[in-house]
Amino acid sequence: MLADLGMGSLEDLFAHVPKEIRLQRPLALEKGRSEFEVREWFSGMARRNSAARRDLVIFAGGGAYDHDLSSAARALGGQSAFVTAYTPYQPEVSQGVLQALFEYQTLVARIFGTDVANASLYDGAAALVEAVNLAVGATGSSRVIASGGVNPAYLETLATFGAGRSLELEVAATDEREATAWGAPSGQAAAVVVGYPNYFGTIEDVAEARTVANDLGALLVVVADPVALGLLEAPGALGADIVVGEGQSLGIPLSFGGPYLGLFGASTRYLRLIPGRLVGETVDADGRTAFVTTLRTREQDIRRERATSNVCTNQTLMAIQAAIHLSWLGKEGYQEVSRRCYNAAHYLASRLETIGLRVSSAPFFREFVVELPIPAEAVRSRLFDQGFLAGLAVRGRPNHLLLTATEAHTREEIDRFSDLIAKEI
Amino acid sequence: MPVTGDHAGGRASSAPLVGRESEPTIFELSVPGRLAYYARSTGVPEWPASEIGAHLRREPAELPEVSERDLVAHFTRLAARNYSVDVGSYPLGSCTMKYNPKFADEVAEMEGISRVHPGTPERAIQGWLEILSSLESYICTITGMAAATLQPPAGAAGELTGLLLMKAYHRSKKRDPRKVLIPDSAHGTNPASVTLAGFEAVTVPSGPDGLVSVEALRSLIDGDIAGIMLTNPNTLGLFETKIVEILELVHGVDGLAYYDGANLNAIVGVVRPGDMGFDIVHSNLHKTFATPHGGGGPGAGPVAVAEKLVRFLPGPLVRRETGGDLRWHYPEESIGRVHGFYGNAVVLARALAFMRYLGGEGLKRMSELAVLNANWLRWRIQDSYTIPYGGVCMHEFVASASSIKKSSGVRALDIAKSLLEEGFHAPTVYFPLVVEEALMFEPTETESPQTLAGLADSLIRLAVIASENPELLAERPLRTPVRRLDEARAARKPVLTEDQRTAAPSAS
Ligand SMILES: Cc1ncc(COP(=O)(O)O)c(C=O)c1O
């Protein structure tokens, strides 16, 4: 090949790269290894982590939940035709990914109760940022009123990206039920943001948030837990303009926080402002049903500096995995998982109340804040040694824990955990 | 068409797709009452829903009702209707569609990797922290930078993160410059990110050689320049040989230089962005470091920076304590987090697996072979297609169908669609915008000479057909799962869900 190019060595390919910047020594990296040795290195690392169920029962959520995953869904999502394809720019040979995304969009729209949904964003935090950007674009205001009950990591991410274009972010405090105390904000705003259920587990009054948004001429953005919506009214039906959320609970392993899945549903009023890819139905030259990415003029490759979102690579594989998982759950299973999460969390809360602890979140779905008489971090640490991830610390409240339970937790696990907490206090 | 002689065996990785029947949607397969789901028995008692009575859902979400067997058949058939790297060559320019080694899948699935909650205490995630710390150090060594955040989940997210770092840097110096320079050949995410970061994109024209025009750049430089965003090699696959001079001009007004790492596959171990003078560098791990693209994602776009920007990086970072343990660390003047957790962690682990597999020498050889393959493919087709820029190309090149179009009416799009029929994925078309009828090829280092020869033969054959029977190409592809689509119809009255589909009159 080199001879065909009239060259004598691989070095010649880089002869035009100025000498003074070329690396004159080998990269200071280890030498290559066989796949066996690399795998063993990673097994060694994996052994230094505590994984769910193997040696740790996880009562921690905060946007990442330990659910049971089906073998069939995993195998289907892992097919290399999905895993090793690129963005479906050539629909003639990408019908598998495109149709799976069309099914995903339908599932998300139905769960959220929105007209449409996009083909995924990076994660729950990114989906919130994009929703706020949409609202800013739609209203011309750059003021956002967010509930302090929204996941603090999402609010921080919103603040980071909001700094780019001077977003005015106001955070409304939460009350003793961990619900938002909106006060009476006046003036104009682009968006009102509320969690549903919120980070502390409380099922917020979305209708009230809608009223607040109306008073401000703002869009209502709901950050929803998709698993909760098997039991709770769809935010779309409660008047949300945009519904976003973290889709990890829909069949994606805990994965140390990623790759997860940013869910995004909206009313068709905002169709032309929706970020990310959209897959639509059409026909091919022979009149057969087919799918294609559509409304492409919204996207960065065409609109460039006038685009309202820069997203290109998204989380397609996670979206396909979620579509498969939701289809495996089915209409019944989806409601049942939701109900079982509710049962398990309430059973756990009732056990803790029996030993005299106070649960503040009310009403809650599958996650709640509980107050201990002693510092929570020490309890977390000691319970960890006994095989439990005892929830998450609550920022600024050293004696509180944020706990969750899912359909994967057994009564025996919950009882054992509650008994250990009883001994601690 | 079987390939014989010197190139026998090459078509093994380009089998045509089969099956032209439409697949019903999962909703069309649904039968009321059918179940795949089966829950574990937990012994957890039923809790009354009366507590949340006012919030209960009135209409259950209409999820499909299918058996596991039907579910498996549906998604297996869908997979069969999709082209992928595992099936065949995917010379999609700018996307680095290389083969993704299988052992990394096994790494990704290890329990101690995949089933770890992000809220696990530091002492129980030392393995994960070691992975992240090791990856940060590989990235810094490869790019010539001081430290890196691994949080950005894709290249575009890395760009925005990098631009916010740029903003934080200027603010720390009590400055507020507004303009960011971008060449006209840049990817669309660059200008979009500039706007989102609150800057104004200023386009720098390319010269006749396809490189940034230093003269034009000089005339755009003033005190309002916050920085420049470049990819080198650029999107034409050409190395910006005047890079040192370009970056000196920008640094001369205290601007910062951002390196879009989408094209890093050309230069690993050969030349480092840091040594060229860049201050901020994102890497697309889903390109250069072989993590699979997943049909469009997930990716990972870590951002590495020079020493003077380390204090602004998003937290948390992983840092070693004096005792030897790894801990989360939050830089003091951090711009704040850019992801809900720590980025696409499992993608990061896969990339590290790939780096450890190839090692320092292997990574350099990877880039050398990527550049060799691109040059050789270009050489093979240069008599059939216009090559707008001569000289040595890097890991990719742009050809043009403009002369073919002039003589026959056949467009770049027709060539791309016809290549699908030949069993290869199409190149990137109509990008970069500075080349008419652009066909952008990036063969990557993982394709054999035989596969490249097969691809070249197909391209040459298509050029011949274009001159002899151009109307044939306008019809293609004929044998793919579907033929060309009515994209205008899809956009005119968008049908984005099953519900909109059933509400609208049927498609056919
Ligand atoms: C040159 C260039 N820059 C930036 C990007 C954006 O990267 P990502 O898709 O990972 O967001 C791409 C990829 O599509 C690219 O090719």
PDB file of N, CA and C and ligand atoms in Angstrom, chain A residues 86 89 122 277 300 310-314, chain B residues 93-95 153-159 185-190 231 235 260-263 282 284 286-287 296 299-301 396 431, ligand 1:
ATOM      1  N   TYR A  86     -24.211   3.466  13.559  1.00  0.00           N
ATOM      2  CA  TYR A  86     -24.129   4.892  13.860  1.00  0.00           C
ATOM      3  C   TYR A  86     -25.527   5.485  13.744  1.00  0.00           C
ATOM      4  N   TYR A  89     -28.365   7.929   9.615  1.00  0.00           N
ATOM      5  CA  TYR A  89     -28.351   8.910   8.531  1.00  0.00           C
ATOM      6  C   TYR A  89     -28.774   8.292   7.196  1.00  0.00           C
ATOM      7  N   TYR A 122     -28.965  13.063  26.825  1.00  0.00           N
ATOM      8  CA  TYR A 122     -27.918  12.358  27.578  1.00  0.00           C
ATOM      9  C   TYR A 122     -28.413  11.726  28.880  1.00  0.00           C
ATOM     10  N   ARG A 277     -32.985  14.402  18.168  1.00  0.00           N
ATOM     11  CA  ARG A 277     -33.574  13.744  17.005  1.00  0.00           C
ATOM     12  C   ARG A 277     -35.025  13.381  17.212  1.00  0.00           C
ATOM     13  N   GLN A 300     -28.397  21.047  14.842  1.00  0.00           N
ATOM     14  CA  GLN A 300     -27.172  21.836  14.741  1.00  0.00           C
ATOM     15  C   GLN A 300     -26.459  21.728  13.397  1.00  0.00           C
ATOM     16  N   ASN A 310     -27.259  21.847  20.876  1.00  0.00           N
ATOM     17  CA  ASN A 310     -26.078  21.396  20.136  1.00  0.00           C
ATOM     18  C   ASN A 310     -25.984  19.878  20.096  1.00  0.00           C
ATOM     19  N   VAL A 311     -27.005  19.181  20.607  1.00  0.00           N
ATOM     20  CA  VAL A 311     -26.867  17.728  20.752  1.00  0.00           C
ATOM     21  C   VAL A 311     -26.739  17.037  19.389  1.00  0.00           C
ATOM     22  N   CYS A 312     -25.827  16.090  19.330  1.00  0.00           N
ATOM     23  CA  CYS A 312     -25.598  15.307  18.109  1.00  0.00           C
ATOM     24  C   CYS A 312     -25.653  13.844  18.550  1.00  0.00           C
ATOM     25  N   THR A 313     -24.529  13.292  19.018  1.00  0.00           N
ATOM     26  CA  THR A 313     -24.576  11.970  19.634  1.00  0.00           C
ATOM     27  C   THR A 313     -25.518  12.041  20.843  1.00  0.00           C
ATOM     28  N   ASN A 314     -26.443  11.073  20.949  1.00  0.00           N
ATOM     29  CA  ASN A 314     -27.366  11.079  22.091  1.00  0.00           C
ATOM     30  C   ASN A 314     -27.223   9.760  22.842  1.00  0.00           C
TER      31      ASN A 314
ATOM     32  N   GLY B  93     -17.417   9.450   7.008  1.00  0.00           N
ATOM     33  CA  GLY B  93     -16.428  10.449   7.391  1.00  0.00           C
ATOM     34  C   GLY B  93     -16.820  11.224   8.627  1.00  0.00           C
ATOM     35  N   SER B  94     -15.827  11.538   9.453  1.00  0.00           N
ATOM     36  CA  SER B  94     -15.974  12.309  10.684  1.00  0.00           C
ATOM     37  C   SER B  94     -16.527  11.479  11.839  1.00  0.00           C
ATOM     38  N   CYS B  95     -16.922  10.233  11.580  1.00  0.00           N
ATOM     39  CA  CYS B  95     -17.578   9.447  12.630  1.00  0.00           C
ATOM     40  C   CYS B  95     -16.696   8.318  13.168  1.00  0.00           C
ATOM     41  N   PRO B 153     -20.958  13.735  28.282  1.00  0.00           N
ATOM     42  CA  PRO B 153     -21.402  12.470  27.715  1.00  0.00           C
ATOM     43  C   PRO B 153     -21.261  12.362  26.199  1.00  0.00           C
ATOM     44  N   ALA B 154     -20.783  13.389  25.525  1.00  0.00           N
ATOM     45  CA  ALA B 154     -20.559  13.310  24.076  1.00  0.00           C
ATOM     46  C   ALA B 154     -19.681  14.481  23.677  1.00  0.00           C
ATOM     47  N   GLY B 155     -19.297  14.502  22.406  1.00  0.00           N
ATOM     48  CA  GLY B 155     -18.438  15.568  21.917  1.00  0.00           C
ATOM     49  C   GLY B 155     -19.066  16.946  22.091  1.00  0.00           C
ATOM     50  N   ALA B 156     -20.328  17.075  21.705  1.00  0.00           N
ATOM     51  CA  ALA B 156     -20.988  18.379  21.776  1.00  0.00           C
ATOM     52  C   ALA B 156     -21.049  18.879  23.220  1.00  0.00           C
ATOM     53  N   ALA B 157     -21.287  17.977  24.157  1.00  0.00           N
ATOM     54  CA  ALA B 157     -21.320  18.358  25.571  1.00  0.00           C
ATOM     55  C   ALA B 157     -19.934  18.794  26.016  1.00  0.00           C
ATOM     56  N   GLY B 158     -18.908  18.159  25.461  1.00  0.00           N
ATOM     57  CA  GLY B 158     -17.538  18.551  25.754  1.00  0.00           C
ATOM     58  C   GLY B 158     -17.251  19.956  25.232  1.00  0.00           C
ATOM     59  N   GLU B 159     -17.753  20.245  24.044  1.00  0.00           N
ATOM     60  CA  GLU B 159     -17.543  21.577  23.463  1.00  0.00           C
ATOM     61  C   GLU B 159     -18.127  22.654  24.370  1.00  0.00           C
ATOM     62  N   SER B 185     -15.238  25.222   7.673  1.00  0.00           N
ATOM     63  CA  SER B 185     -15.381  23.769   7.481  1.00  0.00           C
ATOM     64  C   SER B 185     -15.808  23.062   8.763  1.00  0.00           C
ATOM     65  N   ALA B 186     -16.079  23.825   9.846  1.00  0.00           N
ATOM     66  CA  ALA B 186     -16.361  23.204  11.148  1.00  0.00           C
ATOM     67  C   ALA B 186     -17.673  22.422  11.166  1.00  0.00           C
ATOM     68  N   HIS B 187     -17.713  21.464  12.069  1.00  0.00           N
ATOM     69  CA  HIS B 187     -18.922  20.680  12.321  1.00  0.00           C
ATOM     70  C   HIS B 187     -19.987  21.581  12.962  1.00  0.00           C
ATOM     71  N   GLY B 188     -21.268  21.287  12.694  1.00  0.00           N
ATOM     72  CA  GLY B 188     -22.366  22.125  13.189  1.00  0.00           C
ATOM     73  C   GLY B 188     -22.435  22.274  14.693  1.00  0.00           C
ATOM     74  N   THR B 189     -21.939  21.271  15.425  1.00  0.00           N
ATOM     75  CA  THR B 189     -21.993  21.383  16.883  1.00  0.00           C
ATOM     76  C   THR B 189     -21.127  22.539  17.377  1.00  0.00           C
ATOM     77  N   ASN B 190     -20.045  22.886  16.656  1.00  0.00           N
ATOM     78  CA  ASN B 190     -19.142  23.957  17.108  1.00  0.00           C
ATOM     79  C   ASN B 190     -19.879  25.296  17.193  1.00  0.00           C
ATOM     80  N   THR B 231     -10.497  21.791  14.661  1.00  0.00           N
ATOM     81  CA  THR B 231     -10.137  20.390  14.705  1.00  0.00           C
ATOM     82  C   THR B 231      -8.939  20.254  13.775  1.00  0.00           C
ATOM     83  N   THR B 235     -11.889  19.101   9.023  1.00  0.00           N
ATOM     84  CA  THR B 235     -12.923  18.177   8.539  1.00  0.00           C
ATOM     85  C   THR B 235     -12.719  17.793   7.070  1.00  0.00           C
ATOM     86  N   ASP B 260     -11.257  20.466  18.941  1.00  0.00           N
ATOM     87  CA  ASP B 260     -12.355  19.513  18.758  1.00  0.00           C
ATOM     88  C   ASP B 260     -11.714  18.186  18.375  1.00  0.00           C
ATOM     89  N   GLY B 261     -11.784  17.217  19.298  1.00  0.00           N
ATOM     90  CA  GLY B 261     -11.055  15.961  19.119  1.00  0.00           C
ATOM     91  C   GLY B 261     -11.723  14.933  18.236  1.00  0.00           C
ATOM     92  N   ALA B 262     -12.713  15.349  17.452  1.00  0.00           N
ATOM     93  CA  ALA B 262     -13.403  14.374  16.595  1.00  0.00           C
ATOM     94  C   ALA B 262     -12.428  13.676  15.649  1.00  0.00           C
ATOM     95  N   ASN B 263     -11.333  14.353  15.332  1.00  0.00           N
ATOM     96  CA  ASN B 263     -10.391  13.777  14.364  1.00  0.00           C
ATOM     97  C   ASN B 263      -9.094  13.290  15.001  1.00  0.00           C
ATOM     98  N   HIS B 282     -11.296  18.285  23.705  1.00  0.00           N
ATOM     99  CA  HIS B 282     -12.193  17.167  23.998  1.00  0.00           C
ATOM    100  C   HIS B 282     -11.837  15.985  23.115  1.00  0.00           C
ATOM    101  N   ASN B 284     -13.485  12.388  21.506  1.00  0.00           N
ATOM    102  CA  ASN B 284     -14.700  11.583  21.343  1.00  0.00           C
ATOM    103  C   ASN B 284     -14.288  10.128  21.536  1.00  0.00           C
ATOM    104  N   HIS B 286     -16.043   7.613  21.684  1.00  0.00           N
ATOM    105  CA  HIS B 286     -16.820   6.744  20.803  1.00  0.00           C
ATOM    106  C   HIS B 286     -16.286   6.783  19.378  1.00  0.00           C
ATOM    107  N   LYS B 287     -15.297   7.595  19.130  1.00  0.00           N
ATOM    108  CA  LYS B 287     -14.657   7.565  17.810  1.00  0.00           C
ATOM    109  C   LYS B 287     -13.275   6.924  17.972  1.00  0.00           C
ATOM    110  N   GLY B 296     -26.258   5.751  17.534  1.00  0.00           N
ATOM    111  CA  GLY B 296     -26.337   7.212  17.682  1.00  0.00           C
ATOM    112  C   GLY B 296     -25.905   7.677  19.058  1.00  0.00           C
ATOM    113  N   GLY B 299     -22.047   8.145  23.846  1.00  0.00           N
ATOM    114  CA  GLY B 299     -20.644   8.412  23.611  1.00  0.00           C
ATOM    115  C   GLY B 299     -20.003   8.876  24.894  1.00  0.00           C
ATOM    116  N   ALA B 300     -18.867   9.533  24.768  1.00  0.00           N
ATOM    117  CA  ALA B 300     -18.236  10.191  25.911  1.00  0.00           C
ATOM    118  C   ALA B 300     -17.287  11.236  25.346  1.00  0.00           C
ATOM    119  N   GLY B 301     -17.317  12.415  25.936  1.00  0.00           N
ATOM    120  CA  GLY B 301     -16.503  13.513  25.409  1.00  0.00           C
ATOM    121  C   GLY B 301     -15.677  14.222  26.466  1.00  0.00           C
ATOM    122  N   GLU B 396      -8.951  10.788   6.970  1.00  0.00           N
ATOM    123  CA  GLU B 396     -10.143  10.846   6.133  1.00  0.00           C
ATOM    124  C   GLU B 396      -9.877  11.799   4.985  1.00  0.00           C
ATOM    125  N   PHE B 431     -21.054  17.259   3.583  1.00  0.00           N
ATOM    126  CA  PHE B 431     -20.308  17.839   4.692  1.00  0.00           C
ATOM    127  C   PHE B 431     -18.838  17.510   4.454  1.00  0.00           C
TER     128      PHE B 431
HETATM  129  C1  LIG C   1     -15.898  17.272  13.657  1.00  0.00           C
HETATM  130  C2  LIG C   1     -16.897  16.924  14.716  1.00  0.00           C
HETATM  131  N1  LIG C   1     -17.030  17.721  15.787  1.00  0.00           N
HETATM  132  C3  LIG C   1     -17.921  17.444  16.769  1.00  0.00           C
HETATM  133  C4  LIG C   1     -18.752  16.349  16.721  1.00  0.00           C
HETATM  134  C5  LIG C   1     -19.770  16.154  17.807  1.00  0.00           C
HETATM  135  O1  LIG C   1     -19.536  15.036  18.587  1.00  0.00           O
HETATM  136  P1  LIG C   1     -20.729  14.224  19.276  1.00  0.00           P
HETATM  137  O2  LIG C   1     -21.561  13.657  18.198  1.00  0.00           O
HETATM  138  O3  LIG C   1     -20.041  13.204  20.096  1.00  0.00           O
HETATM  139  O4  LIG C   1     -21.496  15.189  20.109  1.00  0.00           O
HETATM  140  C6  LIG C   1     -18.636  15.478  15.621  1.00  0.00           C
HETATM  141  C7  LIG C   1     -19.437  14.231  15.539  1.00  0.00           C
HETATM  142  O5  LIG C   1     -20.422  14.002  15.035  1.00  0.00           O
HETATM  143  C8  LIG C   1     -17.697  15.782  14.588  1.00  0.00           C
HETATM  144  O6  LIG C   1     -17.591  14.977  13.536  1.00  0.00           O
END
